[in-house]
Structures are given as C-alpha cells and as structure tokens.
mmCIF file of C-alpha atoms and ligand atoms in Angstrom:
data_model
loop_
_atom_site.group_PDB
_atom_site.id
_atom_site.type_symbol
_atom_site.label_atom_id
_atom_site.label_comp_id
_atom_site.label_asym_id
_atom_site.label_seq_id
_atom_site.Cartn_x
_atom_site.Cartn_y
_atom_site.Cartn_z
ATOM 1 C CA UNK A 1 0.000 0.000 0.000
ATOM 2 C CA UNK A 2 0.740 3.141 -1.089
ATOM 3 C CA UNK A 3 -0.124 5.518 1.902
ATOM 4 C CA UNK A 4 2.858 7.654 3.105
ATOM 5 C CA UNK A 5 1.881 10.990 5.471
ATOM 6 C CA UNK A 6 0.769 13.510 2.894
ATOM 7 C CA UNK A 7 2.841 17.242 3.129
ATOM 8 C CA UNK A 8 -0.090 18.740 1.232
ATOM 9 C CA UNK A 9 -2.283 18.563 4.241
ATOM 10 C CA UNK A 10 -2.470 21.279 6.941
ATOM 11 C CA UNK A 11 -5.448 21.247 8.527
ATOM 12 C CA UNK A 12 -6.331 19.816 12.132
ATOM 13 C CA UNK A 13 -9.708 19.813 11.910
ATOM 14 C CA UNK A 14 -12.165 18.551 9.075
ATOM 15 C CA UNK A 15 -15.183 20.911 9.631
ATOM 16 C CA UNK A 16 -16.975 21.821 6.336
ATOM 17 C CA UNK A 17 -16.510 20.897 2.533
ATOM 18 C CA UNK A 18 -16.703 24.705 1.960
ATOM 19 C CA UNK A 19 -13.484 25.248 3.908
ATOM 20 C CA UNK A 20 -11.810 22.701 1.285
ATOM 21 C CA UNK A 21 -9.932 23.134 -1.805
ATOM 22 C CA UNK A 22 -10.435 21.660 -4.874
ATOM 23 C CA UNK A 23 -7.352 19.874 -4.645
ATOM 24 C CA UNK A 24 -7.657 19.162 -0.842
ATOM 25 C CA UNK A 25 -10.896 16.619 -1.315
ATOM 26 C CA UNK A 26 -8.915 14.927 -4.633
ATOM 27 C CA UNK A 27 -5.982 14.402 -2.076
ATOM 28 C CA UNK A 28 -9.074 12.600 0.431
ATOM 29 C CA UNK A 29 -10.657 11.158 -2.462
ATOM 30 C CA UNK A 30 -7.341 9.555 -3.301
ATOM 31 C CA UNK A 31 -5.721 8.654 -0.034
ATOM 32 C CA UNK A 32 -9.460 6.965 0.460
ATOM 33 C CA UNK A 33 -8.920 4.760 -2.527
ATOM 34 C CA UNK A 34 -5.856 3.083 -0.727
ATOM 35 C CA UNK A 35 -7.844 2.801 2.245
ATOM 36 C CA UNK A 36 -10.503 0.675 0.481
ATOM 37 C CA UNK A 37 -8.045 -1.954 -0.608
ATOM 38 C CA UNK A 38 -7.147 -2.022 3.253
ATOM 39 C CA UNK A 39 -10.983 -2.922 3.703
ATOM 40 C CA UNK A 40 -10.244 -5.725 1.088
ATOM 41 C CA UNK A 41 -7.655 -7.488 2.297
ATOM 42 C CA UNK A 42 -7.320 -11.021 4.880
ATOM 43 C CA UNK A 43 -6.362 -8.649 7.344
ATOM 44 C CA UNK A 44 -8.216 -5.546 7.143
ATOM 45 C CA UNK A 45 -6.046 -2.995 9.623
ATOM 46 C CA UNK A 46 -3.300 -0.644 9.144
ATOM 47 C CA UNK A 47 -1.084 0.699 12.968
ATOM 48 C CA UNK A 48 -1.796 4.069 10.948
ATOM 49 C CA UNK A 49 -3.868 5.736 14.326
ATOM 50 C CA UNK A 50 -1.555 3.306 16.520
ATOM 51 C CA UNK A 51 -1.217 5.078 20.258
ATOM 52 C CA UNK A 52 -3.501 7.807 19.192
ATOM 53 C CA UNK A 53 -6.978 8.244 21.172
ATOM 54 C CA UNK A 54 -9.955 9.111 19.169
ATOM 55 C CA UNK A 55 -13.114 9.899 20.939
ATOM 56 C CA UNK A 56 -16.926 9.641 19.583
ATOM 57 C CA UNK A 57 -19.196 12.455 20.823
ATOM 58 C CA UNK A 58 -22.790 11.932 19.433
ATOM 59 C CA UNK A 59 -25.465 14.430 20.745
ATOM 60 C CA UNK A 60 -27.757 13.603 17.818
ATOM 61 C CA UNK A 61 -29.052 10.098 16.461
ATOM 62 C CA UNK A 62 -26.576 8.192 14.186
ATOM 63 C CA UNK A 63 -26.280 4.721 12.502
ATOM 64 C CA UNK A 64 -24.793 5.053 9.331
ATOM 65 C CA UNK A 65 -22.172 7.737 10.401
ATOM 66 C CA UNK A 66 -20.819 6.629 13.787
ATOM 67 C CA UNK A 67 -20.660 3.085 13.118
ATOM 68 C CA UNK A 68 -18.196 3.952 9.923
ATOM 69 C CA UNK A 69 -16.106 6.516 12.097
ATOM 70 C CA UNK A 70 -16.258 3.608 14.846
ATOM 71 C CA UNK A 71 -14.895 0.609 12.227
ATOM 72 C CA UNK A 72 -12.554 3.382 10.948
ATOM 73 C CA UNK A 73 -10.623 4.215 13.821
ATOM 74 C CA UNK A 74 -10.623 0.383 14.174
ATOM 75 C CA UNK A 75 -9.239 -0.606 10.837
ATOM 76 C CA UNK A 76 -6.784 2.175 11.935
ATOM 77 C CA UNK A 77 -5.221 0.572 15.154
ATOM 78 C CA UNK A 78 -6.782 3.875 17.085
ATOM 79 C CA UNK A 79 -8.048 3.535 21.164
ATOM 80 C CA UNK A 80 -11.211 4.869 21.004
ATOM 81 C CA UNK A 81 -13.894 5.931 23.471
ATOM 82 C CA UNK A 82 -17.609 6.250 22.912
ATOM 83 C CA UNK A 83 -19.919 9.022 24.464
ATOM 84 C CA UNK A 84 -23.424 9.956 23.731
ATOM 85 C CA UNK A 85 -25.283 13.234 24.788
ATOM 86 C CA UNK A 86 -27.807 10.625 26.840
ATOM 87 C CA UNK A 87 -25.258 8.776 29.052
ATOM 88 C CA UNK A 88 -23.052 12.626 29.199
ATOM 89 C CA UNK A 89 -22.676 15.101 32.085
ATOM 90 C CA UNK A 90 -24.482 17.427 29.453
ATOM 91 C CA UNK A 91 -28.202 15.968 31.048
ATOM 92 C CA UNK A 92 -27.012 17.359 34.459
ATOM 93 C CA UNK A 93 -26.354 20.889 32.830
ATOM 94 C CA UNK A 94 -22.461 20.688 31.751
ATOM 95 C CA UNK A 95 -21.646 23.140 28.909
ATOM 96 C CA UNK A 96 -20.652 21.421 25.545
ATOM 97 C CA UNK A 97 -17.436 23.496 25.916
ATOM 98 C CA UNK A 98 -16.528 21.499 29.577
ATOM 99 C CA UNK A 99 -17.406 18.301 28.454
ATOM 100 C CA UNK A 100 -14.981 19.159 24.987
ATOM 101 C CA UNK A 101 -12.147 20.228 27.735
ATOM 102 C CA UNK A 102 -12.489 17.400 30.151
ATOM 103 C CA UNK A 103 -12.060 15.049 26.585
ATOM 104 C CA UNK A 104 -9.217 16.985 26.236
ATOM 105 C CA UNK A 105 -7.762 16.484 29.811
ATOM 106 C CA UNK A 106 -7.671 13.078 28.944
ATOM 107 C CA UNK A 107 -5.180 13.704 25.878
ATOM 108 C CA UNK A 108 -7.603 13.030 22.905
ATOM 109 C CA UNK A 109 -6.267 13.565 20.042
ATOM 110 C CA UNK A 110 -9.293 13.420 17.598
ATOM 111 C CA UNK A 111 -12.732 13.914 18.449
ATOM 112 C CA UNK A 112 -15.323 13.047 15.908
ATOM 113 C CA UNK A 113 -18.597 15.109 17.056
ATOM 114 C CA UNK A 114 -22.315 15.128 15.755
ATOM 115 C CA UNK A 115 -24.225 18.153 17.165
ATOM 116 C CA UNK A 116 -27.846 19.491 16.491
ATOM 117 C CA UNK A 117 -26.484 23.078 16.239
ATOM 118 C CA UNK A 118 -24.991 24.198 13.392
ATOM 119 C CA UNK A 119 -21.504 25.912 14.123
ATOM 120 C CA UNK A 120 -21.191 23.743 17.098
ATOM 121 C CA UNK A 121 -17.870 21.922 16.310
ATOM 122 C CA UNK A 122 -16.375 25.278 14.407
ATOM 123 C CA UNK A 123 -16.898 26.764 18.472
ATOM 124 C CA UNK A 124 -15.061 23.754 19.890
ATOM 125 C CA UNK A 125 -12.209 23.912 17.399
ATOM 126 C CA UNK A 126 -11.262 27.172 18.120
ATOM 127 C CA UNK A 127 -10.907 26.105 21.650
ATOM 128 C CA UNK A 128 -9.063 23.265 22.268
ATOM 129 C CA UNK A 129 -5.715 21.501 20.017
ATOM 130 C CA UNK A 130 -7.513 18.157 19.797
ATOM 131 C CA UNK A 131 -8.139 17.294 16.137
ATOM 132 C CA UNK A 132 -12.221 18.202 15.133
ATOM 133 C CA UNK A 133 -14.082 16.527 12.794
ATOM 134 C CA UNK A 134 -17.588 17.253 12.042
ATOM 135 C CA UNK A 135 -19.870 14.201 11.484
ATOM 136 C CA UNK A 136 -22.776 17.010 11.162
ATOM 137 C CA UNK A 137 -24.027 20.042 12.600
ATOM 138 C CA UNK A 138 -27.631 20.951 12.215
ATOM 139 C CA UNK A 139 -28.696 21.453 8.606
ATOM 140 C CA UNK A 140 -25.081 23.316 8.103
ATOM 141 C CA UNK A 141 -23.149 20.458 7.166
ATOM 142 C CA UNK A 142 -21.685 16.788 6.709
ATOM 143 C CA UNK A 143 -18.303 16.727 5.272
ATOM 144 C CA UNK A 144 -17.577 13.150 5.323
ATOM 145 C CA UNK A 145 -20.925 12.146 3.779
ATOM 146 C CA UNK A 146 -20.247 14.487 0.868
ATOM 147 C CA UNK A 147 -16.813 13.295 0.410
ATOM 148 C CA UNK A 148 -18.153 9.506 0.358
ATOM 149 C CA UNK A 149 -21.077 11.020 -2.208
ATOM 150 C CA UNK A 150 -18.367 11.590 -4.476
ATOM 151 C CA UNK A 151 -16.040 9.191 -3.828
ATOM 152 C CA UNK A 152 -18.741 6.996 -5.196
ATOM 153 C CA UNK A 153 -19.712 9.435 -8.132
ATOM 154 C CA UNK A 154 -16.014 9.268 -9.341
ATOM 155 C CA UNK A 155 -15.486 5.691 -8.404
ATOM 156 C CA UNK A 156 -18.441 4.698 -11.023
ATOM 157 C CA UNK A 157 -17.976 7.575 -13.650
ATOM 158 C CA UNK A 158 -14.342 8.824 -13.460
ATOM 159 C CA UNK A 159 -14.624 12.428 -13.179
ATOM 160 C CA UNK A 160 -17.013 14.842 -12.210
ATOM 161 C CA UNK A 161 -16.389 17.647 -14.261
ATOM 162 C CA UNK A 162 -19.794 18.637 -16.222
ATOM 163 C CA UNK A 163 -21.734 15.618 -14.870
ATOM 164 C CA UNK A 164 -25.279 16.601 -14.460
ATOM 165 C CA UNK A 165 -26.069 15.751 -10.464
ATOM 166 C CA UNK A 166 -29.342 16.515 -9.160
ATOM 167 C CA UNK A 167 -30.693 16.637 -5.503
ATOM 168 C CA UNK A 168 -34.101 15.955 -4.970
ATOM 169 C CA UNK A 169 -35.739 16.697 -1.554
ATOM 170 C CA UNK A 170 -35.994 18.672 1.489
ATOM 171 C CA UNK A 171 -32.952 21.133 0.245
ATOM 172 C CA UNK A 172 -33.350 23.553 2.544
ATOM 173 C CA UNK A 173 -33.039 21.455 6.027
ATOM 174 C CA UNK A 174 -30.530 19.239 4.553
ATOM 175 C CA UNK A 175 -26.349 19.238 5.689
ATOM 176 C CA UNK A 176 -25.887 16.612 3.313
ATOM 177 C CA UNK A 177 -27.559 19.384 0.356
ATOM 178 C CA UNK A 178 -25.568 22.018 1.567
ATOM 179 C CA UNK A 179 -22.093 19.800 1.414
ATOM 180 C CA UNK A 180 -22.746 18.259 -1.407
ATOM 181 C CA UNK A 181 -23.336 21.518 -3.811
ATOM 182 C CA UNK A 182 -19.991 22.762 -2.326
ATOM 183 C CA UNK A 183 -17.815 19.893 -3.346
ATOM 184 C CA UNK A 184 -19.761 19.347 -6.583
ATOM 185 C CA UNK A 185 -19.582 22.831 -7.517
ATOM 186 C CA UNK A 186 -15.635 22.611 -6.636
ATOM 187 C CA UNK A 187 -15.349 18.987 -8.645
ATOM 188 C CA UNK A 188 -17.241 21.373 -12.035
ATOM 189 C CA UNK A 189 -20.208 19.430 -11.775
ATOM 190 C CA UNK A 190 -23.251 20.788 -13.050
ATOM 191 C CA UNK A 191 -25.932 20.707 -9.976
ATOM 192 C CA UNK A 192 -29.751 21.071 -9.520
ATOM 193 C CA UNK A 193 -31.566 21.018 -6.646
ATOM 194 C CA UNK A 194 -35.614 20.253 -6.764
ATOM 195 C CA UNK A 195 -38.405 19.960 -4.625
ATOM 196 C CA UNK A 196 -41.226 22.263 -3.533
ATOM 197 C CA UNK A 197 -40.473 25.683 -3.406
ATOM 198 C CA UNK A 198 -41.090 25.932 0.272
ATOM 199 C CA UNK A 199 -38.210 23.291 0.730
ATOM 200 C CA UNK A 200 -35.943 24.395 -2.101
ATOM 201 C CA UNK A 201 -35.517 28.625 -1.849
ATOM 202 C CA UNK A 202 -34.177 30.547 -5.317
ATOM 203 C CA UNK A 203 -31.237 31.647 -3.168
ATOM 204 C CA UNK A 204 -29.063 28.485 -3.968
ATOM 205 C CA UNK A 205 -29.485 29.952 -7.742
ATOM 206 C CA UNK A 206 -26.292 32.413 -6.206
ATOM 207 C CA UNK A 207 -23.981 29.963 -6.075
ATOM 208 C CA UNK A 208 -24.441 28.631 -9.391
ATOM 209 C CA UNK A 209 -26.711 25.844 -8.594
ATOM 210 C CA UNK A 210 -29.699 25.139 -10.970
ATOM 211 C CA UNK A 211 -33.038 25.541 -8.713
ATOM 212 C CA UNK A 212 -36.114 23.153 -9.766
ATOM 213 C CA UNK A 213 -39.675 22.805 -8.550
ATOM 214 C CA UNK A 214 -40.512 20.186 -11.216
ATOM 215 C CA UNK A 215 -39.575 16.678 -10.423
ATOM 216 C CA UNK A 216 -39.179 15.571 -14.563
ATOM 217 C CA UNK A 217 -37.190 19.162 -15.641
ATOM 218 C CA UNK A 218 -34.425 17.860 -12.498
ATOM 219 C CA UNK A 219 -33.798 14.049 -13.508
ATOM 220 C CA UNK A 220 -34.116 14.489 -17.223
ATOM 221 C CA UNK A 221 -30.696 14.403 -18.564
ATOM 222 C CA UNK A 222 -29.428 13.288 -14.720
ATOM 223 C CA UNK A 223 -25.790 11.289 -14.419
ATOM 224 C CA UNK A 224 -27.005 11.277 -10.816
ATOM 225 C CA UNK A 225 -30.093 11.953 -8.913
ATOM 226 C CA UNK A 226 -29.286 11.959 -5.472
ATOM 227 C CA UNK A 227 -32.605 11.607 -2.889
ATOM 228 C CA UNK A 228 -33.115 13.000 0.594
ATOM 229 C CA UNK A 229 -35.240 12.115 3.240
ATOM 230 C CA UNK A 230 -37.964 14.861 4.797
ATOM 231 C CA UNK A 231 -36.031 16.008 7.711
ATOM 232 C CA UNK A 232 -38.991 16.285 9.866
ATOM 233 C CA UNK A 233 -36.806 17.060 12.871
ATOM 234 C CA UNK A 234 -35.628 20.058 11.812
ATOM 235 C CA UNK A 235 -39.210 21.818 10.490
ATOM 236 C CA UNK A 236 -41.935 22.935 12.143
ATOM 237 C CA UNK A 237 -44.176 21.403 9.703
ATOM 238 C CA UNK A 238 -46.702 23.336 7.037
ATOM 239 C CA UNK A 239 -44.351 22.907 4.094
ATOM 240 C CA UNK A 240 -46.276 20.442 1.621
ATOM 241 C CA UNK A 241 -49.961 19.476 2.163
ATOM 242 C CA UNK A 242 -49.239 15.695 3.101
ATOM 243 C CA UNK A 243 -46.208 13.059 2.917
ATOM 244 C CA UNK A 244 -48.841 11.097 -0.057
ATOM 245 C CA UNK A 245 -49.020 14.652 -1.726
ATOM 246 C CA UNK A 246 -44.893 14.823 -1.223
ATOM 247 C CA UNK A 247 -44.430 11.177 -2.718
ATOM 248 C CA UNK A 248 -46.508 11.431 -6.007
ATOM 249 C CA UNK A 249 -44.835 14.891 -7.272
ATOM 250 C CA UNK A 250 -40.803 14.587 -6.013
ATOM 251 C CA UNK A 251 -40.857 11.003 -4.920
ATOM 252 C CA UNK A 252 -38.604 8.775 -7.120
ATOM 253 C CA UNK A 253 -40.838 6.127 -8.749
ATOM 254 C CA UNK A 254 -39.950 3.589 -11.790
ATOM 255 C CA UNK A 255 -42.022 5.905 -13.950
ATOM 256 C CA UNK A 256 -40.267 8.851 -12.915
ATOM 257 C CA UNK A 257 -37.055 7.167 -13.394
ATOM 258 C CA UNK A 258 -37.671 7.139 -17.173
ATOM 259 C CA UNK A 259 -36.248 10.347 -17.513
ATOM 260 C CA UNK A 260 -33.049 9.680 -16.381
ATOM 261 C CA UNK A 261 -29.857 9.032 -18.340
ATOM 262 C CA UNK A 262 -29.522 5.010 -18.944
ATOM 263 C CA UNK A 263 -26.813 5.017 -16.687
ATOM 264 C CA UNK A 264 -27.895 7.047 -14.191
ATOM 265 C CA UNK A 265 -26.628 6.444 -10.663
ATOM 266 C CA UNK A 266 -29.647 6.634 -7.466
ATOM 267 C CA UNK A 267 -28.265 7.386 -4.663
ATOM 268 C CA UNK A 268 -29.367 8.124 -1.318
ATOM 269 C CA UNK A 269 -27.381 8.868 2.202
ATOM 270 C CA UNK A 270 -29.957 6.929 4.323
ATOM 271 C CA UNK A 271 -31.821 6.855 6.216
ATOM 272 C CA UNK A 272 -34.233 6.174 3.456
ATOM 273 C CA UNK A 273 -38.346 6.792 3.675
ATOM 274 C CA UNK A 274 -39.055 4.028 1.268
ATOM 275 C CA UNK A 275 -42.542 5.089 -0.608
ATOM 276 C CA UNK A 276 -41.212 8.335 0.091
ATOM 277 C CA UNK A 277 -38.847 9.882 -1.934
ATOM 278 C CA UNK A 278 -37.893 6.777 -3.227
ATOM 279 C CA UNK A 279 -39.110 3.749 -4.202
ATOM 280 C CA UNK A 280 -38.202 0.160 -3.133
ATOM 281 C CA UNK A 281 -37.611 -0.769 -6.332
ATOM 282 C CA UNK A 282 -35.469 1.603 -7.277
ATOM 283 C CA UNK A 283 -33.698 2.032 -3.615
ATOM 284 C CA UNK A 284 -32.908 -1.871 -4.690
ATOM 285 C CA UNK A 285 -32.530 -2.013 -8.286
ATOM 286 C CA UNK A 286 -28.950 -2.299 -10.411
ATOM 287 C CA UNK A 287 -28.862 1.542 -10.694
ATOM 288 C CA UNK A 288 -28.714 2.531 -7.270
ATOM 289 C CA UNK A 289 -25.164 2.791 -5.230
ATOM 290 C CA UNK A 290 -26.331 3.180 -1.885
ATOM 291 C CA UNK A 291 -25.034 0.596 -0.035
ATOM 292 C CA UNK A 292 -21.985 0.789 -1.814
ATOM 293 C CA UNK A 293 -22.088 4.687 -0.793
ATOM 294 C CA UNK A 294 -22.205 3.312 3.195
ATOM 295 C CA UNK A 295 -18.908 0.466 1.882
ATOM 296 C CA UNK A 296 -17.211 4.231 0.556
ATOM 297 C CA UNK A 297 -17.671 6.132 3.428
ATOM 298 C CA UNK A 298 -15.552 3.659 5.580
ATOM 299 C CA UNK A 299 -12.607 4.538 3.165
ATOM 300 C CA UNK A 300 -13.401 7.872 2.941
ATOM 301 C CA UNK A 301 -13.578 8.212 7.278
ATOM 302 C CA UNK A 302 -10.254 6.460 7.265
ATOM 303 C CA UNK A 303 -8.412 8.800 4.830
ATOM 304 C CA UNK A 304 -9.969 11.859 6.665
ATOM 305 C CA UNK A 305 -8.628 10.227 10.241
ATOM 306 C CA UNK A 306 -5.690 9.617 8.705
ATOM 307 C CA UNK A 307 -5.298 13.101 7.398
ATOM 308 C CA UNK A 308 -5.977 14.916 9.995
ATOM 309 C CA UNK A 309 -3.860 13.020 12.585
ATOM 310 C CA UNK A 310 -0.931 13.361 10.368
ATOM 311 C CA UNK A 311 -1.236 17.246 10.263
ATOM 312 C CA UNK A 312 -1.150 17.547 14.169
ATOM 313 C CA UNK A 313 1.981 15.342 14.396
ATOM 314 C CA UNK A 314 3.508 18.307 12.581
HETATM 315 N N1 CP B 401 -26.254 9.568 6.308
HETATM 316 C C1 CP B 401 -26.180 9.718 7.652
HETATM 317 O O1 CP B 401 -25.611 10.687 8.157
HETATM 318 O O2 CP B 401 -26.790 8.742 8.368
HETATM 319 P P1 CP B 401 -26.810 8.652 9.966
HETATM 320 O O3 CP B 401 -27.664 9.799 10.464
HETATM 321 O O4 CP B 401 -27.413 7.308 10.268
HETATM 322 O O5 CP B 401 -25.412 8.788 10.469
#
C-alpha cells in the first residue's frame, strides 16, 4: 500500500466541505482509494492511528455515520472511546465546551462530534488543540458524507467535471444538500436542486446551482439523482400538504425514473423513507449505489482520520 503521510495537508480539523480546496478533497478522495483496498484485504487494519486516542461524541441520532467513524478508527489501530449526549454530564447541565475540555484532559487527540447546532464543532475547534471533525451540525453540514457522495460518483464515472447531479428533496433542512453543492460545484459538476419551493428557496441559484420545482425538468438528462429524506426534525411542519401529496410529485418512482440518463446512478445517504422519496424498487434495483455509498464512506472516514492526525503530528 501506497499511503505515506501527505505534506499537502495542513489542517487539524475537518469541519466543512466549503473550507476545502479543490485539490484538498482529490488528495481525500485519493488517499481513500488506498484505504478501500485495506478494507479488502485477509487482514483488514493498518497501525496508521496506533497510540492515538480518538473519541466519539454523538449528541444527535446516528447509525450510518458513527458506526463507519467507529470501524474506521478500528481498521486504523486507534483507542477509542464512545460518548453519547444521553449517558453525558451534558443531562445534568455541563456546557458542551466542559465536556470538549475534560475530553481533552484526557489527551484526545481526535474527536469526531455530531451536534444538532450548526456551528457547534467550528466553536469547539477554536478552543481546544484536539483534532475536530464534524460528522454534522444541524442542517449546516456533513463533510464526510459528501466526500463519500463523491467518492462513489467518481469511483463509477471517473470524473465529475460537467456531470449533471441533481438533488431531490428537502434542500433547505438538509447538511448533506448544503455539502454536497460545495464539493460538486468545486469537482465542475453541473448541480440542480428540486423539490417544492417551500423546501428548495431561489437563493441556492447564487452559487451557481440550478433551482427546480418540477420533479421531470431535475432528472431528465441526470448522471445522478441523489434523494433525501424529509427532515422532519428540523421543520416545524406546514411545508407540503401531506407526505402522499410529497411522494406522487418529487418522490422517485420507476415511472419517474424514465427520464433519467440510462446510466444514471440513485443514490441516497440513508436513512431512506421508502414510498417516500424513493421507491423500493429503485432504492434496490442495479442503478442505485447506496449501499456501496455506506462500503465508501468507511474509506473515505479512514483517509480523513488519517489526514488529519498526520497534520497535528507536525
Ligand atoms: N447519512 C447519515 O448521516 O446517516 P446517519 O444519520 O445514520 O449517520
């Protein structure tokens, strides 16, 4: 294996793809694609995290996302320690900012943190030398689910320069939106975003993205059509008549499908709504890469982990 410590990184902390160069998610993209064949391999683990501690803070729900940063810091020889806003000293009134510190006390060196508020882990960063990295804040952002997005997009097609990549869904309440229009946009792919217009606001058009409130103008001519979930967490509700009303217009059906290119990837970052925004069939079929998205982003957390400890060894 190929993987030697990379000079081209400096950063401590992975904390939005926005912060990221171009040519700071190829060098993740690529470093991930050695880590895959580690996932391949009789013995799947590197000593690449070997003595270092990396510690899990969750303070929102998380399957997908903390059991791949979990089997990451595995596969990378790191000690790791699990904590979760419900078993924390945050229920008896400790600030976020204390809890972060008394991680630190115990000479962390990573901290991979989920957190309801957006901003949250930019806060903790500036405040302590432990290595951040943002497994999403609010509906600000998910770098690592991005990065695994395209991992996958560029695994299966190559490049992603003028590839047509829609977003269908709840744009507006969505980190995984947000994060993936940044590194798109950075990659030159060409991106829409549909849904109602309550969900998907003309502002986006400012950044270059193509904005949509017809479900056939968004996946006609689509290299990828990537679904997301109603984030019913996150609204207050009044934003389409019903979820039945949702599913016929901007769901994802076989029908709907037609207007894709032929070789169209479906993808979704879980967790899905099946009947929802997308259909069983299609969440299933030979043109979807989901699962394979969830196989990516276990490369894609052990490249970032890898990264990022490298830089504070500096
Ligand atoms: N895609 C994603 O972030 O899933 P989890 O919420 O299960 O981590």
């Amino acid at each position: 294996m190929s993987i030697t410590k990379n000079v081209k990184w400096s950063k401590k902390d992975l904390l939005s793809i926005y912060d990221l160069t171009a040519e700071e998610i190829n060098i993740i993209l690529d470093t991930a694609e050695e880590f895959k064949k580690v996932s391949q391999r009789n013995v799947k683990k590197v000593p690449a995290l070997r003595g270092k501690t990396v510690v899990n803070f969750f303070i929102e729900p998380s399957t997908r996302t903390r059991m791949s940063f979990e089997l990451a810091e595995q596969r990378l020889s790191a000690d790791i320690i699990n904590i979760s806003a419900s078993t924390s000293s945050l229920k008896k009134g400790e600030t976020l900012l204390d809890t972060v510190r008394n991680i630190e006390a115990l000479q962390a060196d990573l901290i991979v943190m989920r957190h309801s508020a957006p901003g949250a882990q930019s806060f903790i960063a500036k405040h302590v030398s432990a290595g951040i990295l943002n497994a999403g804040d609010g509906a600000h952002s998910h770098p690592t689910q991005a990065l695994l997005d395209i991992f996958t997009i560029r695994e299966k097609k190559g490049s992603l320069k003028g590839l047509n990549v829609s977003i269908i869904g709840d744009i507006v309440h969505s980190r995984v939106a947000r994060s993936n229009i940044w590194g798109l946009l950075k990659l030159g792919a060409n991106v829409t975003v549909a849904g109602p217009s309550t969900l998907v606001p003309r502002e986006f058009e400012k950044i270059g993205v193509r904005v949509c409130h017809n479900r056939e103008a968004a996946l006609e001519g689509a290299d990828v059509v990537n679904l997301l979930r109603i984030q019913h967490e996150r609204q207050r509700g009044g934003f389409f008549p019903s979820i039945g009303e949702y599913s016929r217009f901007f769901g994802l059906n076989a029908d709907a499908a037609k207007y894709l290119n032929p070789d169209a990837l479906i993808m979704h970052p879980g967790p899905i709504n099946r009947g929802v925004e997308l259909d069983s069939s299609l969440a299933d079929g030979p043109q979807s890469v989901i699962l394979e998205q969830v196989t990516n982003g276990l490369a894609v957390r052990m490249a970032v982990l890898f990264l990022v400890a490298g830089c504070l060894e500096k």
